[in-house]
Amino acid sequence: MNWIVTVAGLLLIGLIAWFFWGLKKGGSLAETNASGYQEAKILVKNGYNPSRIVVKSGKPVRFEFTRVETGACDGMVVFPDFEKSATLPEGEKVIVDLPPMKTGSYDFSCQMGMFRGKIIVKD
């Protein structure tokens, strides 16, 4: 009986790790506005939605975050590659502008690293 509980526990740990840190594919394409910014709206609720945003290289990026829940982890978003962060008050829209980027991928997350997102930059 003990081995069943052990196996079930290991499977649950694997499922939780996959949910938070597993490889995610696809992404939401940012739209370019009249001023030249690539824009994407991100809802903060149980993570970032969308959590993967595809942008074109060489154009500035503007994210609009809206946090609709109160939790210790989701009160801030951090962009380590740009040394930038923003506080996300509940129910308010917060604009984060990023400079034009080179082809590649750039991570963003909450301050504890539990909620994660990725910016995919393509030519």
Backbone as a chain_set.jsonl record, in Angstrom:
{"seq": "MNWIVTVAGLLLIGLIAWFFWGLKKGGSLAETNASGYQEAKILVKNGYNPSRIVVKSGKPVRFEFTRVETGACDGMVVFPDFEKSATLPEGEKVIVDLPPMKTGSYDFSCQMGMFRGKIIVKD", "coords": {"N": [[0.812, -1.198, 0.0], [1.982, 1.243, 0.716], [3.701, 1.818, -1.428], [1.957, 2.525, -3.452], [0.943, 4.98, -2.604], [3.336, 6.417, -2.622], [4.043, 6.366, -5.385], [1.803, 7.701, -6.451], [2.159, 10.212, -5.242], [4.616, 11.022, -6.394], [3.816, 11.215, -9.079], [1.968, 13.307, -8.866], [3.667, 15.406, -8.07], [5.225, 15.595, -10.39], [3.232, 16.407, -12.22], [2.519, 18.928, -11.199], [4.988, 20.281, -11.483], [5.234, 20.209, -14.287], [2.989, 21.761, -15.011], [3.649, 24.358, -14.018], [6.282, 24.866, -15.001], [6.639, 23.619, -17.416], [7.222, 23.046, -20.982], [5.763, 25.272, -23.198], [3.867, 25.858, -26.099], [3.196, 27.804, -29.097], [1.52, 30.974, -29.085], [0.47, 34.364, -28.633], [-0.029, 36.761, -31.101], [1.315, 39.967, -31.184], [-0.245, 43.103, -31.87], [0.337, 45.781, -34.153], [0.187, 49.213, -33.487], [-0.938, 52.552, -34.495], [1.097, 54.277, -33.74], [3.357, 52.781, -33.982], [4.066, 50.984, -32.011], [4.132, 47.607, -30.89], [1.482, 45.954, -29.588], [0.075, 44.22, -26.792], [-2.447, 42.819, -24.788], [-2.518, 41.695, -21.497], [-3.927, 39.539, -19.262], [-3.911, 39.115, -15.818], [-4.419, 36.473, -14.049], [-4.424, 33.709, -12.229], [-1.947, 33.291, -13.361], [-0.321, 34.444, -16.396], [-2.194, 35.611, -19.091], [-2.411, 36.112, -22.397], [0.41, 33.883, -22.016], [2.536, 33.696, -23.645], [3.882, 35.769, -25.986], [4.148, 36.841, -29.274], [6.311, 38.843, -31.112], [7.602, 41.212, -33.543], [10.971, 41.676, -34.553], [12.946, 44.612, -33.901], [10.993, 46.583, -33.454], [9.327, 48.693, -31.078], [7.735, 47.551, -28.025], [4.624, 47.29, -26.317], [3.008, 46.445, -23.425], [-0.108, 45.816, -21.889], [-1.065, 45.278, -18.798], [-3.538, 43.751, -16.807], [-4.578, 43.108, -13.688], [-6.612, 40.865, -12.027], [-6.992, 39.609, -9.625], [-6.136, 38.977, -6.188], [-3.165, 38.201, -4.908], [-0.156, 36.999, -3.397], [1.876, 36.538, -5.189], [1.297, 37.641, -7.703], [1.477, 40.414, -7.813], [3.439, 41.898, -9.005], [5.335, 42.347, -11.993], [8.223, 41.178, -13.646], [10.884, 41.923, -15.79], [13.669, 40.58, -16.473], [15.736, 40.688, -18.463], [15.652, 43.263, -19.342], [15.998, 44.757, -17.162], [13.75, 45.737, -15.795], [10.704, 46.388, -14.063], [7.306, 46.193, -12.86], [4.725, 47.293, -10.732], [1.607, 45.767, -10.121], [-1.349, 46.838, -9.476], [-4.463, 45.653, -8.179], [-7.174, 45.402, -10.433], [-6.472, 47.588, -11.976], [-5.202, 49.021, -15.025], [-1.994, 48.561, -16.259], [0.649, 49.918, -17.981], [3.442, 48.716, -19.718], [6.304, 49.536, -21.317], [8.61, 48.358, -23.683], [11.856, 48.253, -25.208], [12.823, 48.053, -28.754], [13.577, 44.732, -29.832], [16.03, 42.129, -30.374], [16.008, 39.181, -32.46], [14.885, 36.26, -30.823], [14.206, 34.926, -27.542], [12.62, 36.16, -24.623], [12.222, 36.228, -21.163], [9.59, 36.8, -18.759], [8.26, 37.321, -15.471], [6.508, 36.768, -12.319], [7.504, 38.243, -9.164], [8.288, 36.115, -7.586], [8.734, 34.091, -9.327], [6.866, 32.134, -9.959], [4.654, 32.58, -11.657], [4.968, 32.689, -15.071], [6.089, 34.066, -18.159], [6.686, 34.522, -21.701], [8.394, 36.281, -24.217], [8.443, 36.037, -27.59], [10.543, 36.756, -30.145], [10.54, 37.449, -33.497], [11.791, 37.638, -36.904]], "CA": [[0.0, 0.0, 0.0], [2.854, 2.42, 0.78], [4.262, 2.116, -2.736], [0.914, 3.199, -4.243], [0.936, 6.372, -2.157], [4.588, 7.008, -3.105], [3.925, 6.57, -6.833], [0.809, 8.76, -6.668], [2.796, 11.467, -4.842], [5.587, 11.394, -7.423], [3.062, 11.652, -10.257], [1.412, 14.626, -8.564], [4.785, 16.35, -8.122], [5.54, 15.767, -11.812], [2.158, 17.182, -12.833], [2.656, 20.317, -10.738], [6.181, 20.841, -12.136], [4.902, 20.413, -15.699], [2.041, 22.861, -15.111], [4.299, 25.644, -13.787], [7.537, 25.098, -15.708], [6.7, 22.83, -18.637], [7.335, 23.707, -22.274], [4.497, 25.7, -23.767], [4.037, 26.23, -27.497], [2.244, 28.775, -29.611], [1.663, 32.319, -28.579], [-0.44, 35.375, -29.144], [0.683, 37.733, -31.916], [1.068, 41.361, -30.811], [-0.721, 43.936, -32.978], [1.031, 47.062, -34.264], [-0.736, 50.35, -33.486], [-0.592, 53.652, -35.392], [2.348, 54.909, -33.317], [4.467, 51.876, -34.237], [4.245, 50.015, -30.929], [3.457, 46.314, -30.943], [0.727, 45.924, -28.336], [-0.61, 43.012, -26.342], [-3.109, 42.922, -23.489], [-2.245, 40.502, -20.696], [-4.761, 39.393, -18.076], [-3.202, 38.426, -14.745], [-5.365, 35.675, -13.273], [-3.838, 32.368, -12.191], [-0.854, 33.332, -14.328], [-0.451, 35.46, -17.436], [-2.996, 35.136, -20.222], [-1.571, 34.993, -22.809], [1.71, 33.799, -21.357], [3.54, 33.764, -24.713], [3.535, 36.819, -26.937], [5.052, 36.868, -30.422], [6.498, 40.186, -31.65], [8.594, 41.327, -34.608], [12.203, 42.338, -34.104], [13.191, 45.97, -34.349], [9.903, 47.516, -33.153], [9.065, 48.74, -29.637], [6.637, 46.708, -27.542], [3.845, 47.851, -25.217], [2.101, 45.494, -22.804], [-1.1, 46.349, -20.964], [-1.385, 44.258, -17.802], [-4.684, 43.972, -15.937], [-4.602, 42.086, -12.632], [-7.986, 40.737, -11.531], [-7.017, 38.807, -8.41], [-5.17, 39.399, -5.178], [-2.302, 37.123, -4.451], [1.182, 37.485, -3.068], [2.803, 36.353, -6.299], [0.949, 38.325, -8.955], [1.449, 41.856, -7.616], [4.523, 42.559, -9.729], [5.886, 41.639, -13.14], [9.648, 41.471, -13.752], [11.52, 41.641, -17.082], [15.082, 40.617, -16.086], [16.63, 41.05, -19.561], [15.565, 44.705, -19.559], [16.132, 45.368, -15.838], [12.523, 46.51, -15.657], [9.618, 45.725, -13.341], [6.143, 47.061, -12.656], [3.739, 46.874, -9.74], [0.306, 45.556, -10.756], [-2.466, 46.962, -8.536], [-5.66, 44.911, -8.595], [-8.222, 46.118, -11.146], [-5.96, 48.723, -12.744], [-4.396, 48.721, -16.199], [-0.626, 49.041, -16.116], [1.359, 49.872, -19.259], [4.882, 48.48, -19.658], [6.932, 49.713, -22.62], [9.916, 47.727, -23.836], [12.522, 48.722, -26.422], [12.917, 47.063, -29.829], [14.375, 43.579, -29.412], [16.616, 41.261, -31.395], [15.394, 37.865, -32.571], [15.177, 35.377, -29.699], [13.119, 34.868, -26.567], [12.868, 36.907, -23.389], [11.294, 35.793, -20.128], [9.09, 37.693, -17.717], [7.659, 36.509, -14.413], [6.209, 37.47, -11.074], [8.73, 38.387, -8.389], [8.672, 34.827, -6.998], [9.038, 33.162, -10.408], [5.849, 31.093, -10.129], [3.945, 32.914, -12.886], [6.0, 32.943, -16.067], [5.694, 34.373, -19.517], [7.794, 34.564, -22.637], [8.257, 37.096, -25.416], [9.12, 35.401, -28.713], [10.827, 37.805, -31.126], [10.834, 36.87, -34.819], [12.044, 38.613, -37.98]], "C": [[0.861, 1.271, 0.0], [3.406, 2.8, -0.592], [3.24, 2.806, -3.634], [0.874, 4.684, -3.876], [2.194, 7.087, -2.662], [4.515, 7.312, -4.6], [2.931, 7.686, -7.141], [1.39, 10.131, -6.305], [3.81, 11.942, -5.871], [4.902, 11.865, -8.705], [2.477, 13.041, -10.045], [2.497, 15.7, -8.598], [5.165, 16.633, -9.576], [4.503, 16.618, -12.524], [2.255, 18.662, -12.443], [3.858, 20.983, -11.408], [5.903, 21.119, -13.606], [3.971, 21.619, -15.867], [2.738, 24.212, -14.992], [5.494, 25.894, -14.699], [7.66, 24.337, -17.022], [6.756, 23.669, -19.896], [5.953, 24.028, -22.812], [4.749, 26.179, -25.181], [3.009, 27.268, -27.89], [2.523, 30.153, -29.062], [0.684, 33.242, -29.243], [0.378, 36.426, -29.887], [0.303, 39.149, -31.499], [0.651, 42.144, -32.054], [0.014, 45.268, -32.97], [0.012, 48.187, -34.336], [-0.212, 51.462, -34.399], [0.728, 54.324, -35.018], [3.562, 53.995, -33.486], [4.758, 50.875, -33.143], [3.519, 48.715, -31.258], [2.785, 46.141, -29.592], [0.114, 44.558, -28.071], [-1.217, 43.29, -24.975], [-2.924, 41.605, -22.763], [-3.092, 40.549, -19.443], [-3.976, 38.598, -17.037], [-4.246, 37.765, -13.85], [-4.894, 34.227, -13.341], [-2.685, 32.24, -13.175], [-1.089, 34.451, -15.323], [-1.214, 34.873, -18.614], [-3.085, 36.245, -21.261], [-0.216, 35.035, -22.095], [2.855, 33.834, -22.369], [3.058, 34.772, -25.745], [4.604, 36.847, -28.029], [5.092, 38.292, -30.968], [7.542, 40.135, -32.766], [9.814, 42.07, -34.074], [12.259, 43.763, -34.639], [12.087, 46.98, -34.099], [9.654, 47.519, -31.65], [7.792, 47.97, -29.274], [5.945, 47.406, -26.37], [2.885, 46.769, -24.712], [1.147, 46.237, -21.883], [-1.515, 45.213, -20.036], [-2.618, 44.685, -17.019], [-4.748, 42.806, -14.96], [-6.002, 42.045, -12.028], [-8.092, 39.856, -10.293], [-6.005, 39.361, -7.423], [-4.419, 38.182, -4.696], [-0.924, 37.694, -4.194], [2.09, 37.478, -4.286], [2.526, 37.267, -7.487], [0.932, 39.843, -8.858], [2.534, 42.614, -8.347], [4.928, 41.699, -10.91], [7.321, 42.12, -13.329], [10.147, 41.028, -15.126], [13.035, 41.693, -16.861], [16.029, 41.044, -17.204], [16.665, 42.55, -19.811], [15.728, 45.494, -18.259], [14.945, 46.28, -15.558], [11.505, 45.688, -14.878], [8.474, 46.721, -13.192], [5.249, 46.446, -11.593], [2.382, 46.807, -10.429], [-0.811, 45.644, -9.718], [-3.704, 46.232, -9.073], [-6.665, 45.837, -9.275], [-7.76, 47.306, -11.961], [-5.155, 48.238, -13.943], [-3.024, 49.358, -16.013], [0.079, 48.838, -17.456], [2.846, 49.671, -18.995], [5.413, 48.583, -21.082], [8.312, 49.084, -22.61], [10.538, 48.197, -25.154], [12.455, 47.667, -27.53], [13.887, 45.954, -29.419], [14.946, 42.849, -30.616], [15.884, 39.926, -31.378], [15.841, 36.98, -31.404], [13.978, 35.299, -28.778], [13.57, 35.53, -25.271], [11.796, 36.521, -22.38], [10.788, 36.972, -19.304], [8.368, 36.828, -16.703], [7.196, 37.403, -13.273], [7.498, 37.516, -10.258], [9.194, 37.08, -7.748], [8.976, 33.777, -8.056], [8.018, 32.064, -10.616], [4.997, 31.326, -11.373], [5.002, 33.326, -13.898], [5.383, 33.244, -17.415], [6.914, 34.473, -20.394], [7.433, 35.459, -23.811], [9.089, 36.409, -26.491], [9.307, 36.467, -29.785], [11.273, 37.134, -32.431], [11.104, 37.986, -35.812], [10.788, 38.893, -38.769]], "O": [[0.508, 2.259, -0.643], [3.561, 3.985, -0.886], [3.621, 3.596, -4.497], [0.781, 5.541, -4.756], [2.12, 8.241, -3.084], [4.888, 8.403, -5.029], [3.192, 8.527, -8.001], [1.13, 11.111, -7.004], [3.862, 13.13, -6.189], [5.361, 12.813, -9.343], [2.493, 13.864, -10.96], [2.261, 16.795, -9.107], [5.399, 17.783, -9.945], [4.856, 17.463, -13.346], [2.087, 19.539, -13.29], [3.76, 22.126, -11.854], [6.301, 22.165, -14.119], [4.161, 22.415, -16.786], [2.456, 25.12, -15.774], [5.703, 27.027, -15.131], [8.701, 24.411, -17.676], [6.391, 24.845, -19.893], [5.081, 23.162, -22.873], [5.752, 26.846, -25.436], [2.083, 27.575, -27.139], [3.636, 30.453, -28.629], [0.133, 32.93, -30.299], [1.371, 36.927, -29.359], [-0.877, 39.497, -31.462], [1.135, 41.879, -33.155], [0.284, 45.825, -31.906], [-0.919, 48.137, -35.141], [0.849, 51.316, -35.007], [1.404, 54.881, -35.883], [4.682, 54.394, -33.164], [5.608, 50.001, -33.316], [2.429, 48.726, -31.831], [3.453, 46.178, -28.559], [-0.302, 43.846, -28.984], [-0.591, 43.911, -24.116], [-3.142, 40.534, -23.329], [-2.99, 41.486, -18.651], [-3.439, 37.533, -17.341], [-4.869, 38.413, -13.009], [-4.962, 33.596, -14.396], [-2.481, 31.175, -13.758], [-1.951, 35.305, -15.118], [-0.914, 33.771, -19.075], [-3.777, 37.237, -21.029], [0.233, 36.086, -21.637], [4.016, 33.985, -21.988], [1.969, 34.642, -26.303], [5.802, 36.873, -27.746], [4.051, 38.884, -31.255], [8.266, 39.151, -32.915], [9.695, 42.976, -33.25], [11.695, 44.075, -35.688], [12.224, 48.137, -34.496], [9.755, 46.475, -31.006], [6.904, 47.77, -30.102], [6.598, 48.033, -25.535], [2.063, 46.247, -25.466], [1.542, 47.171, -21.184], [-2.23, 44.297, -20.443], [-2.734, 45.842, -16.615], [-4.947, 41.659, -15.359], [-6.517, 43.066, -11.571], [-9.186, 39.405, -9.952], [-5.119, 40.13, -7.797], [-5.001, 37.25, -4.139], [-0.571, 38.751, -4.717], [2.979, 38.321, -4.403], [3.456, 37.629, -8.208], [0.409, 40.5, -9.758], [2.557, 43.845, -8.317], [4.872, 40.471, -10.843], [7.61, 43.309, -13.193], [9.875, 39.913, -15.572], [13.636, 42.752, -17.043], [17.033, 41.701, -16.93], [17.604, 43.056, -20.424], [15.616, 46.72, -18.241], [15.103, 47.428, -15.145], [11.443, 44.465, -15.005], [8.648, 47.926, -13.374], [5.045, 45.232, -11.559], [2.041, 47.681, -11.226], [-1.185, 44.626, -9.136], [-3.947, 46.207, -10.28], [-6.973, 46.915, -8.767], [-8.585, 47.976, -12.583], [-4.511, 47.19, -13.894], [-2.908, 50.531, -15.659], [0.104, 47.732, -17.997], [3.44, 50.358, -18.164], [5.019, 47.807, -21.953], [9.083, 49.249, -21.664], [9.82, 48.502, -26.106], [12.076, 46.523, -27.279], [14.887, 46.206, -28.747], [14.42, 42.936, -31.726], [15.221, 39.584, -30.399], [17.018, 36.955, -31.044], [12.854, 35.577, -29.194], [14.737, 35.465, -24.885], [10.608, 36.489, -22.702], [11.459, 37.995, -19.169], [7.913, 35.731, -17.027], [7.447, 38.608, -13.253], [8.486, 36.884, -10.634], [10.369, 36.947, -7.403], [9.43, 32.682, -7.722], [8.274, 31.136, -11.383], [4.653, 30.373, -12.072], [5.828, 34.197, -13.629], [4.311, 32.749, -17.763], [8.043, 34.505, -19.905], [6.32, 35.406, -24.334], [10.294, 36.219, -26.326], [8.327, 37.023, -30.28], [12.237, 36.369, -32.464], [10.705, 39.131, -35.602], [10.814, 39.686, -39.71]]}, "num_chains": 1, "name": "protein.A"}
